[in-house]
Tab-separated table of N, CA, C and O in Angstrom:
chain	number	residue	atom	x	y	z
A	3	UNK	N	22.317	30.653	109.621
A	3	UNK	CA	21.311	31.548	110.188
A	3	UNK	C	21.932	32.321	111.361
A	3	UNK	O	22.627	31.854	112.263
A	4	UNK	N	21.533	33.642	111.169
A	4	UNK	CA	21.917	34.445	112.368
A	4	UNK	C	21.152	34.805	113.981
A	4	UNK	O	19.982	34.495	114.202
A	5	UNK	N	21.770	35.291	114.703
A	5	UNK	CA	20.510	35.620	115.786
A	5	UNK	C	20.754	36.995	115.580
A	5	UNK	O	20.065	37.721	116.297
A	6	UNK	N	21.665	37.665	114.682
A	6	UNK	CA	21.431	39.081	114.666
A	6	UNK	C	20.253	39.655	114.196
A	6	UNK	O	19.448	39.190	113.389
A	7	UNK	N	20.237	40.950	114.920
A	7	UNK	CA	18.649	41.560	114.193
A	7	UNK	C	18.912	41.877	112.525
A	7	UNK	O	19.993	42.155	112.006
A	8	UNK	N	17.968	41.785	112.050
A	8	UNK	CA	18.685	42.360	110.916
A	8	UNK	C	18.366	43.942	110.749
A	8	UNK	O	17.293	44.466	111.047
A	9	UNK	N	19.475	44.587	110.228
A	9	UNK	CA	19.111	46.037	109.910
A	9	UNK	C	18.934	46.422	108.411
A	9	UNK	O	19.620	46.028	107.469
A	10	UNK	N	17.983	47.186	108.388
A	10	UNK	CA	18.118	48.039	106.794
A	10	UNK	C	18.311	49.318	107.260
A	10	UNK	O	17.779	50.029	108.113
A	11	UNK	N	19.776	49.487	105.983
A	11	UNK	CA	20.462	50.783	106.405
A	11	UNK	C	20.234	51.337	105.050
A	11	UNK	O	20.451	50.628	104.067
A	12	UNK	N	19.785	52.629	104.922
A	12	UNK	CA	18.947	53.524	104.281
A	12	UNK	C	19.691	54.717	103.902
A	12	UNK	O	20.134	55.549	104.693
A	13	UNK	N	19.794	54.738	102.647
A	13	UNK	CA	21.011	56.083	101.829
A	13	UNK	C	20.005	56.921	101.165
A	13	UNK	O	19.844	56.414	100.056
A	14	UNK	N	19.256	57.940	101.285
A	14	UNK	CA	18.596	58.952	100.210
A	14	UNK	C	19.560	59.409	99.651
A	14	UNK	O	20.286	60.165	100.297
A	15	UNK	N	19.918	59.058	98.087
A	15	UNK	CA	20.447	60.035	97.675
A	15	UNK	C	19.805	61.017	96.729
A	15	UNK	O	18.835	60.516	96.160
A	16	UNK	N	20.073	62.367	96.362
A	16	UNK	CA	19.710	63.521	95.426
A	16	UNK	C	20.826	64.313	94.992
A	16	UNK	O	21.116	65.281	95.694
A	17	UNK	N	21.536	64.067	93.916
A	17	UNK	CA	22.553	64.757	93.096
A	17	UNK	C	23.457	64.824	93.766
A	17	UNK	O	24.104	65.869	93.826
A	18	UNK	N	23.871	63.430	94.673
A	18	UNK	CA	24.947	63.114	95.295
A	18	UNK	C	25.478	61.795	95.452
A	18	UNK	O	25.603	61.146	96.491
A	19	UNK	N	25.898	61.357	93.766
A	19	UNK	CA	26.712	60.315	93.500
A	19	UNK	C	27.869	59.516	94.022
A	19	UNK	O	28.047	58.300	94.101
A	20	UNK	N	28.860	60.909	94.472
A	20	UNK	CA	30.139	60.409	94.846
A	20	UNK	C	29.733	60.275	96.121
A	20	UNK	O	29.885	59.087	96.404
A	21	UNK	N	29.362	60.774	96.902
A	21	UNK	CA	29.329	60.871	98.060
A	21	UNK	C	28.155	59.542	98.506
A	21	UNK	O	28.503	58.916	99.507
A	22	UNK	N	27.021	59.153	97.943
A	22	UNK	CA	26.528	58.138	97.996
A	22	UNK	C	27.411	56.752	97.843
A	22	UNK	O	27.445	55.814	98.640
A	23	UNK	N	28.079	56.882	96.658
A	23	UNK	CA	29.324	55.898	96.687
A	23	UNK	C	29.858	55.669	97.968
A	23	UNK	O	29.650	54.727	98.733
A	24	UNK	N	30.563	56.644	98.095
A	24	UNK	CA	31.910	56.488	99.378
A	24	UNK	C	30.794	56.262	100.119
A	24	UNK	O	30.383	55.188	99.678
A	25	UNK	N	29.969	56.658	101.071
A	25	UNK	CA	29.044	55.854	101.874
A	25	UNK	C	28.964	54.756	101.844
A	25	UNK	O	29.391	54.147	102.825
A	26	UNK	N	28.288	53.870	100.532
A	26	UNK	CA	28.316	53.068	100.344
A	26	UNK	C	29.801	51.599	100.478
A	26	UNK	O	29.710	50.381	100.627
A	27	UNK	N	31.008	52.530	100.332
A	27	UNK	CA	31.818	52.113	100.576
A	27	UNK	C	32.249	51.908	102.060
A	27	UNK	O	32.783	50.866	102.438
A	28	UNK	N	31.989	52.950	102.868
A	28	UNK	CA	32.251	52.439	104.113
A	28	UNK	C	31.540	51.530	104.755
A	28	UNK	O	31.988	50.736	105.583
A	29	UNK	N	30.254	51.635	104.337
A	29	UNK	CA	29.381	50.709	104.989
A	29	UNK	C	29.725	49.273	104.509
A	29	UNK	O	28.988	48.346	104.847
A	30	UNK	N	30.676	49.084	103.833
A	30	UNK	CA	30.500	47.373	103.170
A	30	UNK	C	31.713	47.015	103.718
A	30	UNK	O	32.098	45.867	103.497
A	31	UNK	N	32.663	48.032	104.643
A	31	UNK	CA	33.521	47.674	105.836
A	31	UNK	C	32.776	47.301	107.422
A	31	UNK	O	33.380	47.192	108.489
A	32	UNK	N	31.713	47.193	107.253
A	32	UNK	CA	31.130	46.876	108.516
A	32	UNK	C	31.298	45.696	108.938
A	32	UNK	O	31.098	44.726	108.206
A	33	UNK	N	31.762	45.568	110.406
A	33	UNK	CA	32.134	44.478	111.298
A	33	UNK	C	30.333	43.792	111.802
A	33	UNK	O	30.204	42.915	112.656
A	34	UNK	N	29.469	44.255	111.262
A	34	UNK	CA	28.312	44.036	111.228
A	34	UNK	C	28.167	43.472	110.335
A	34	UNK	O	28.663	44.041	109.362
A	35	UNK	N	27.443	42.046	109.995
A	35	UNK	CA	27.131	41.363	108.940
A	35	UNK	C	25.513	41.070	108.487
A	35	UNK	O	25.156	40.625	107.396
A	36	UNK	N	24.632	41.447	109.637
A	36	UNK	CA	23.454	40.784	109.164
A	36	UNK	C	22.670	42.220	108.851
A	36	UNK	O	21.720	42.577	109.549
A	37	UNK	N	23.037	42.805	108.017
A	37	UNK	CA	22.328	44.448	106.993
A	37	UNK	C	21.931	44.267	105.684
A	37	UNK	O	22.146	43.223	105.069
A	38	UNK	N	21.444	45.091	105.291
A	38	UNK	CA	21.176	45.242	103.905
A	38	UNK	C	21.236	46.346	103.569
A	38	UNK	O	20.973	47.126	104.485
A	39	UNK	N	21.544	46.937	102.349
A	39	UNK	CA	21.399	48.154	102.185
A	39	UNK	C	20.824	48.424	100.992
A	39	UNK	O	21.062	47.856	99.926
A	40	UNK	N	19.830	49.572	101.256
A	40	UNK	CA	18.807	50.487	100.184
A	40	UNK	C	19.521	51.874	99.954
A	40	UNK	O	19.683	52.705	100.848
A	41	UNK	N	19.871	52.000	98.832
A	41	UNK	CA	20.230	53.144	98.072
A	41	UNK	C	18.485	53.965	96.948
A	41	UNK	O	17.806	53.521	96.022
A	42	UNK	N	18.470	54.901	97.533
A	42	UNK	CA	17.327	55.099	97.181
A	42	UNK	C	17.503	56.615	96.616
A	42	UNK	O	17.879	57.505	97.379
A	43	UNK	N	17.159	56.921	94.978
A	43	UNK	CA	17.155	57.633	94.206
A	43	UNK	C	16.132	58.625	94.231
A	43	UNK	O	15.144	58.249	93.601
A	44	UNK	N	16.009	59.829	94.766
A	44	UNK	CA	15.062	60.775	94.790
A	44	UNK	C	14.851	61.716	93.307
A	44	UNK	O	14.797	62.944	93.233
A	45	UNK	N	14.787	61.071	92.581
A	45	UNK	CA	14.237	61.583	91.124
A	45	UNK	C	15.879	62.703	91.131
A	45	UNK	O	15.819	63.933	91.151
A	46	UNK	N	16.783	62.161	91.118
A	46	UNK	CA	18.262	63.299	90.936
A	46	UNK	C	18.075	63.787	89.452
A	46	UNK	O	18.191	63.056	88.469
A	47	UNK	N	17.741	65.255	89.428
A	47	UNK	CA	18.066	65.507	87.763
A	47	UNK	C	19.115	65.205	87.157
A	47	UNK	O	19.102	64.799	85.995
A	48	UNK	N	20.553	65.412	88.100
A	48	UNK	CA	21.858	65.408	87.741
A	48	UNK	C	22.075	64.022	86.860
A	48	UNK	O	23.013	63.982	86.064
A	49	UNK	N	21.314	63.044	86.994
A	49	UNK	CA	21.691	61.534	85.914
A	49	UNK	C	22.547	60.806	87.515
A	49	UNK	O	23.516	60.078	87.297
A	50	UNK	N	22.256	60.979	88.579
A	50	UNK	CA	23.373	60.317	89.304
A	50	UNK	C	22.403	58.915	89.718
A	50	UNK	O	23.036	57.973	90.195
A	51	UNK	N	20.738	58.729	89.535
A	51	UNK	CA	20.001	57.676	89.616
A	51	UNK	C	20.572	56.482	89.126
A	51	UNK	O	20.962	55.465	89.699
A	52	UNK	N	20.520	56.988	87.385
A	52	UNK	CA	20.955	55.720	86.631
A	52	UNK	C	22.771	55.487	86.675
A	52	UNK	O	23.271	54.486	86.162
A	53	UNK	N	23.497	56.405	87.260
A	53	UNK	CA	24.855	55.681	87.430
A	53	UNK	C	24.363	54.939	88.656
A	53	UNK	O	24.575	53.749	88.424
A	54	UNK	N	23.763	55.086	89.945
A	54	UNK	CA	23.982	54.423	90.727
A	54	UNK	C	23.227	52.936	90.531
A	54	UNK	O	23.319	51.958	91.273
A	55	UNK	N	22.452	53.079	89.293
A	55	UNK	CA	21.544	51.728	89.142
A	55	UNK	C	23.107	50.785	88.284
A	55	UNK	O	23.139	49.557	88.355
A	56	UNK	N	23.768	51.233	87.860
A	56	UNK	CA	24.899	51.004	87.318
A	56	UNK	C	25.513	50.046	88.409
A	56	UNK	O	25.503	48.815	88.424
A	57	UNK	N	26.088	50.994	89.385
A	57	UNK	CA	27.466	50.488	90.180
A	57	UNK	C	26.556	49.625	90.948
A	57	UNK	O	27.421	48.766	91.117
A	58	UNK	N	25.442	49.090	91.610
A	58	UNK	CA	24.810	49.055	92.782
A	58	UNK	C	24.132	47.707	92.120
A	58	UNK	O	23.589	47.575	91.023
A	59	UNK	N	24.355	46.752	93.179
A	59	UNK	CA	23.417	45.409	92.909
A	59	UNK	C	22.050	45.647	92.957
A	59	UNK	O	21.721	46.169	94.023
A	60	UNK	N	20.757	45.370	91.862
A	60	UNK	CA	19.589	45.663	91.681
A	60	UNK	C	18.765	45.924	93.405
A	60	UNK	O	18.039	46.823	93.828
A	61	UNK	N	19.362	44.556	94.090
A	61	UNK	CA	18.425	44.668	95.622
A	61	UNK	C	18.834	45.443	96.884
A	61	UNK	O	18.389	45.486	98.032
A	62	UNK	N	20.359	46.337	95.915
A	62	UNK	CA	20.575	47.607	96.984
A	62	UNK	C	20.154	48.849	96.294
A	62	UNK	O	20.475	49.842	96.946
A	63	UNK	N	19.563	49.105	95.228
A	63	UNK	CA	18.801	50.406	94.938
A	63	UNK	C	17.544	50.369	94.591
A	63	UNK	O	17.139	49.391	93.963
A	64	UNK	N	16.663	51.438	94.932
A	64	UNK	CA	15.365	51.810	94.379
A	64	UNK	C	15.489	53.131	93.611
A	64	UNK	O	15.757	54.025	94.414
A	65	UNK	N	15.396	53.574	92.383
A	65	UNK	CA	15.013	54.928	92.112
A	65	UNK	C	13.963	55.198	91.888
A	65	UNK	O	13.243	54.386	91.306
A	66	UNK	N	13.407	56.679	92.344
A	66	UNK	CA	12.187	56.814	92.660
A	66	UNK	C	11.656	57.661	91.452
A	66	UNK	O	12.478	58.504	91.094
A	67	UNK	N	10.232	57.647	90.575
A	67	UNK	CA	10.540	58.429	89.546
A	67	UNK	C	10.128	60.197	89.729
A	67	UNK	O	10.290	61.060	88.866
A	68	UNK	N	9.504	60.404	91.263
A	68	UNK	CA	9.255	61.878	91.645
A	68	UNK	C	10.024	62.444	92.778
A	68	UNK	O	9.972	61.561	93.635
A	69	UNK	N	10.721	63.456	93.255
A	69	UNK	CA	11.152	63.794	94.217
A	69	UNK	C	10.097	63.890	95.060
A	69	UNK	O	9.127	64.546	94.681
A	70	UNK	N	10.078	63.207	96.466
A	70	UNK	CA	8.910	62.891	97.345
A	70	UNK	C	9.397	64.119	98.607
A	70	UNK	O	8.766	64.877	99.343
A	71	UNK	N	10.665	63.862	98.404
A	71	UNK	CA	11.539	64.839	99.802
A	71	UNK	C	12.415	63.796	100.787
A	71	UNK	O	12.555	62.584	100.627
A	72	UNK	N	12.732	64.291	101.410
A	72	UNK	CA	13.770	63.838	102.719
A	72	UNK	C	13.319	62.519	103.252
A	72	UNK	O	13.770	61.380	103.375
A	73	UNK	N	11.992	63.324	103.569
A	73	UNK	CA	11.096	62.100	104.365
A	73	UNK	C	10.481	61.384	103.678
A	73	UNK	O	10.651	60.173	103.814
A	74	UNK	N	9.591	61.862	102.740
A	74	UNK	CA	8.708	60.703	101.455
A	74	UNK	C	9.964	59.613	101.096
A	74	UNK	O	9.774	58.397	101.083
A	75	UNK	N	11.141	60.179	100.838
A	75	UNK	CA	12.438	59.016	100.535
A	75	UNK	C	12.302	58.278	100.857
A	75	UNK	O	11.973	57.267	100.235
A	76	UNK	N	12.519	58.406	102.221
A	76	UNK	CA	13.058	57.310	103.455
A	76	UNK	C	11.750	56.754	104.080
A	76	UNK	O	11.611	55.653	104.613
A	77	UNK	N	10.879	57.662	103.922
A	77	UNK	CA	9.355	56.307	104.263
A	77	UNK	C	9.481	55.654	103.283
A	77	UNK	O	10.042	54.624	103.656
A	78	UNK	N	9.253	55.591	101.928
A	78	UNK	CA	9.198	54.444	100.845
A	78	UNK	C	10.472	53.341	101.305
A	78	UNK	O	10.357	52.117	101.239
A	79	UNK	N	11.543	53.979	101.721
A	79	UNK	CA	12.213	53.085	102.027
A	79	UNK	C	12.025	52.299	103.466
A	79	UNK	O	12.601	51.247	103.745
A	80	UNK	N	11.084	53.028	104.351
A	80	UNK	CA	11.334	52.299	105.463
A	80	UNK	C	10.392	51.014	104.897
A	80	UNK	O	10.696	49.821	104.907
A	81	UNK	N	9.141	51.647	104.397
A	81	UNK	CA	8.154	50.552	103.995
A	81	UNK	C	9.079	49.281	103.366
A	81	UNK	O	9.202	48.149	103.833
A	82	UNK	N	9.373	49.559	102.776
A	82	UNK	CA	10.233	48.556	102.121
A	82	UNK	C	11.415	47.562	102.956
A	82	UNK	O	11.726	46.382	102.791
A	83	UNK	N	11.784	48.350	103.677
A	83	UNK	CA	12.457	47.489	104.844
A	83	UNK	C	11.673	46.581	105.471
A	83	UNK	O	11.712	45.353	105.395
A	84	UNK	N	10.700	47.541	106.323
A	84	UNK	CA	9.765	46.460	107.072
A	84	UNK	C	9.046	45.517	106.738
A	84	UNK	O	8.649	44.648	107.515
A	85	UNK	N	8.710	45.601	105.137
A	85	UNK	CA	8.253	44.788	104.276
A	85	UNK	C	9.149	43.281	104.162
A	85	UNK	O	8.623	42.169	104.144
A	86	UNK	N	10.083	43.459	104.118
A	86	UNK	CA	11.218	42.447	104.171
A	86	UNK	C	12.082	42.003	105.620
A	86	UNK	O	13.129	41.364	105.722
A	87	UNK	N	11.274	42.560	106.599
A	87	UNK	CA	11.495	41.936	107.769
A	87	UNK	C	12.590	42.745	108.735
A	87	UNK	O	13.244	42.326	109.690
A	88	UNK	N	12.551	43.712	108.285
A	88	UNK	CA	13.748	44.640	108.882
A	88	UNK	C	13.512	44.829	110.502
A	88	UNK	O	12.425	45.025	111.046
A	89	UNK	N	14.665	44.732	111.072
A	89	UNK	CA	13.666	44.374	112.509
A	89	UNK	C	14.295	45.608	113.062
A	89	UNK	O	13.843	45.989	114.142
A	90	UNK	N	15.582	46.540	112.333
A	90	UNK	CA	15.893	47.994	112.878
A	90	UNK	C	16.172	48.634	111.391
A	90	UNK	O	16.897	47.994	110.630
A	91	UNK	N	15.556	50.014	110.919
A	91	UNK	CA	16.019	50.803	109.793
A	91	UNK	C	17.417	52.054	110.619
A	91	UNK	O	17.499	52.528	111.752
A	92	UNK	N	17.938	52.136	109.887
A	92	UNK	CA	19.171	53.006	110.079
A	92	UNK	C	19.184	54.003	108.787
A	92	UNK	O	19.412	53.702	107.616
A	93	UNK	N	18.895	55.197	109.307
A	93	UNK	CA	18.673	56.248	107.820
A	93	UNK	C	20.232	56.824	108.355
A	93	UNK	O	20.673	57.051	109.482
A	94	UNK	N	20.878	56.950	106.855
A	94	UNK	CA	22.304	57.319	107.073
A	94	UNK	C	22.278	58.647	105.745
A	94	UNK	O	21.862	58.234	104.662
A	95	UNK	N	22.641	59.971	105.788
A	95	UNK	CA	22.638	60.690	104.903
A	95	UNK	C	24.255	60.168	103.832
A	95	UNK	O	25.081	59.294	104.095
A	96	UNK	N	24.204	60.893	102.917
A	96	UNK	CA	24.662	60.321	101.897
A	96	UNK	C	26.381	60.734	101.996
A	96	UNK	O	27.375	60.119	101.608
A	97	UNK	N	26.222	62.053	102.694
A	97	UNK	CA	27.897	62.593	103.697
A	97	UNK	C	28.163	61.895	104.621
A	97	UNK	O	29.235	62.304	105.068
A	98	UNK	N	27.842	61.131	105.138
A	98	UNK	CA	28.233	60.411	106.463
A	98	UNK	C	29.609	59.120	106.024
A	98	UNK	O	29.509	58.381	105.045
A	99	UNK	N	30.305	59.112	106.583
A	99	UNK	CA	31.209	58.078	106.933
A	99	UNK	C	31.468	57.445	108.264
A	99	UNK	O	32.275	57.760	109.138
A	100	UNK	N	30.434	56.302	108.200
A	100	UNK	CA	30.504	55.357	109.545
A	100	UNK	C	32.250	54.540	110.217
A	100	UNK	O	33.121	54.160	109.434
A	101	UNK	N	32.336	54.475	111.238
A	101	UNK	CA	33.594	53.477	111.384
A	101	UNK	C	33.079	51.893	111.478
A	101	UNK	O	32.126	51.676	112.226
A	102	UNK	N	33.521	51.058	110.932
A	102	UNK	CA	33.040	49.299	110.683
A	102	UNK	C	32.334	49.174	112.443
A	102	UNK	O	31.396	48.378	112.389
A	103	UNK	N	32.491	49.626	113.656
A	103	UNK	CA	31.704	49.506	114.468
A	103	UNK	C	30.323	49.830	114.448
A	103	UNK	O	29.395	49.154	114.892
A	104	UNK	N	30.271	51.274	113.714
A	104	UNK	CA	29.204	51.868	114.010
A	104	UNK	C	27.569	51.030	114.152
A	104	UNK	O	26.841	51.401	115.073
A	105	UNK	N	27.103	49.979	113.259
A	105	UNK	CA	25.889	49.286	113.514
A	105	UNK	C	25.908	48.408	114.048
A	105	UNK	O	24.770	47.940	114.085
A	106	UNK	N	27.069	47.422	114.896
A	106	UNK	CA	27.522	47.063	115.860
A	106	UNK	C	27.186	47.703	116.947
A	106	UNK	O	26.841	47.162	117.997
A	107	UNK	N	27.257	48.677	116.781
A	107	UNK	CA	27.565	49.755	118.682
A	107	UNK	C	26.027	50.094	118.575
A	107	UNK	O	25.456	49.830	119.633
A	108	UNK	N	24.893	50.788	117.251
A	108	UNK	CA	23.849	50.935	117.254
A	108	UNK	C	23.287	49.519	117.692
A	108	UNK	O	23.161	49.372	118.908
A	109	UNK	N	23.034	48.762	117.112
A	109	UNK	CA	22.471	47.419	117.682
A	109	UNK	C	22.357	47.079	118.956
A	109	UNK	O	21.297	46.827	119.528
A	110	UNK	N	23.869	47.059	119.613
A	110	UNK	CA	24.089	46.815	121.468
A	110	UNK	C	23.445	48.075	122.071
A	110	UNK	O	23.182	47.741	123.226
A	111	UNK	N	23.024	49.448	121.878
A	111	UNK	CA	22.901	50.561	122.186
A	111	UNK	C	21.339	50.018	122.370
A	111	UNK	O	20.905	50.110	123.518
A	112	UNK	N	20.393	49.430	121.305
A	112	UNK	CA	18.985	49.381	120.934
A	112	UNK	C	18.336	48.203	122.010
A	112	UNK	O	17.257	47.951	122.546
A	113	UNK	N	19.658	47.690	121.960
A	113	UNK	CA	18.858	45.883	122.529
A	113	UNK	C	19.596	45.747	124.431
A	113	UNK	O	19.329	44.767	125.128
């Protein structure tokens, strides 16, 4: 058991596969251990939903079956965090590349 907070860190993606990937990839270099992560599918026409239901362990994606928007995304996802006890959400766009500090340094920054 941890005393870390736990975070849910939050990916909207929309017809941005690779780049959801590599996100996804940096974030699983995090010197931060007590996260979870939601990959969350905004109805992508492109087919990049069901690859990511592919590469992605079932309890790190949701795909959504309507485009809600930016924000409808990431509320379904916050709900869903807080639902599961999330005690900080971290919305990260799907271009971003964190350094293994980064939810480390957010965490000490919050508390």
């Amino acid at each position: 058991m941890t005393n870390e907070p736990l975070v849910y860190v939050l990916i909207l993606n929309y017809c941005s596969f690779d780049d959801s990937i590599e996100c996804v990839n940096f974030l699983r270099k995090s010197m931060y251990k007590n996260y979870k992560l939601l990959v969350i599918d905004n109805a992508s026409p492109d087919g990049s939903g069901p690859e990511l239901a592919e590469f992605l362990p079932a309890d790190e994606f949701m795909e959504l079956k309507k485009n809600i928007g930016y924000a409808g995304g990431n509320n379904v996802g916050m709900k869903h965090a807080l639902t599961n006890q999330a005690d900080y959400v971290f919305i990260v766009n799907p271009d971003i590349r964190l350094p293994s500090t980064a939810i480390r340094d957010y965490i000490d920054l919050l508390e």
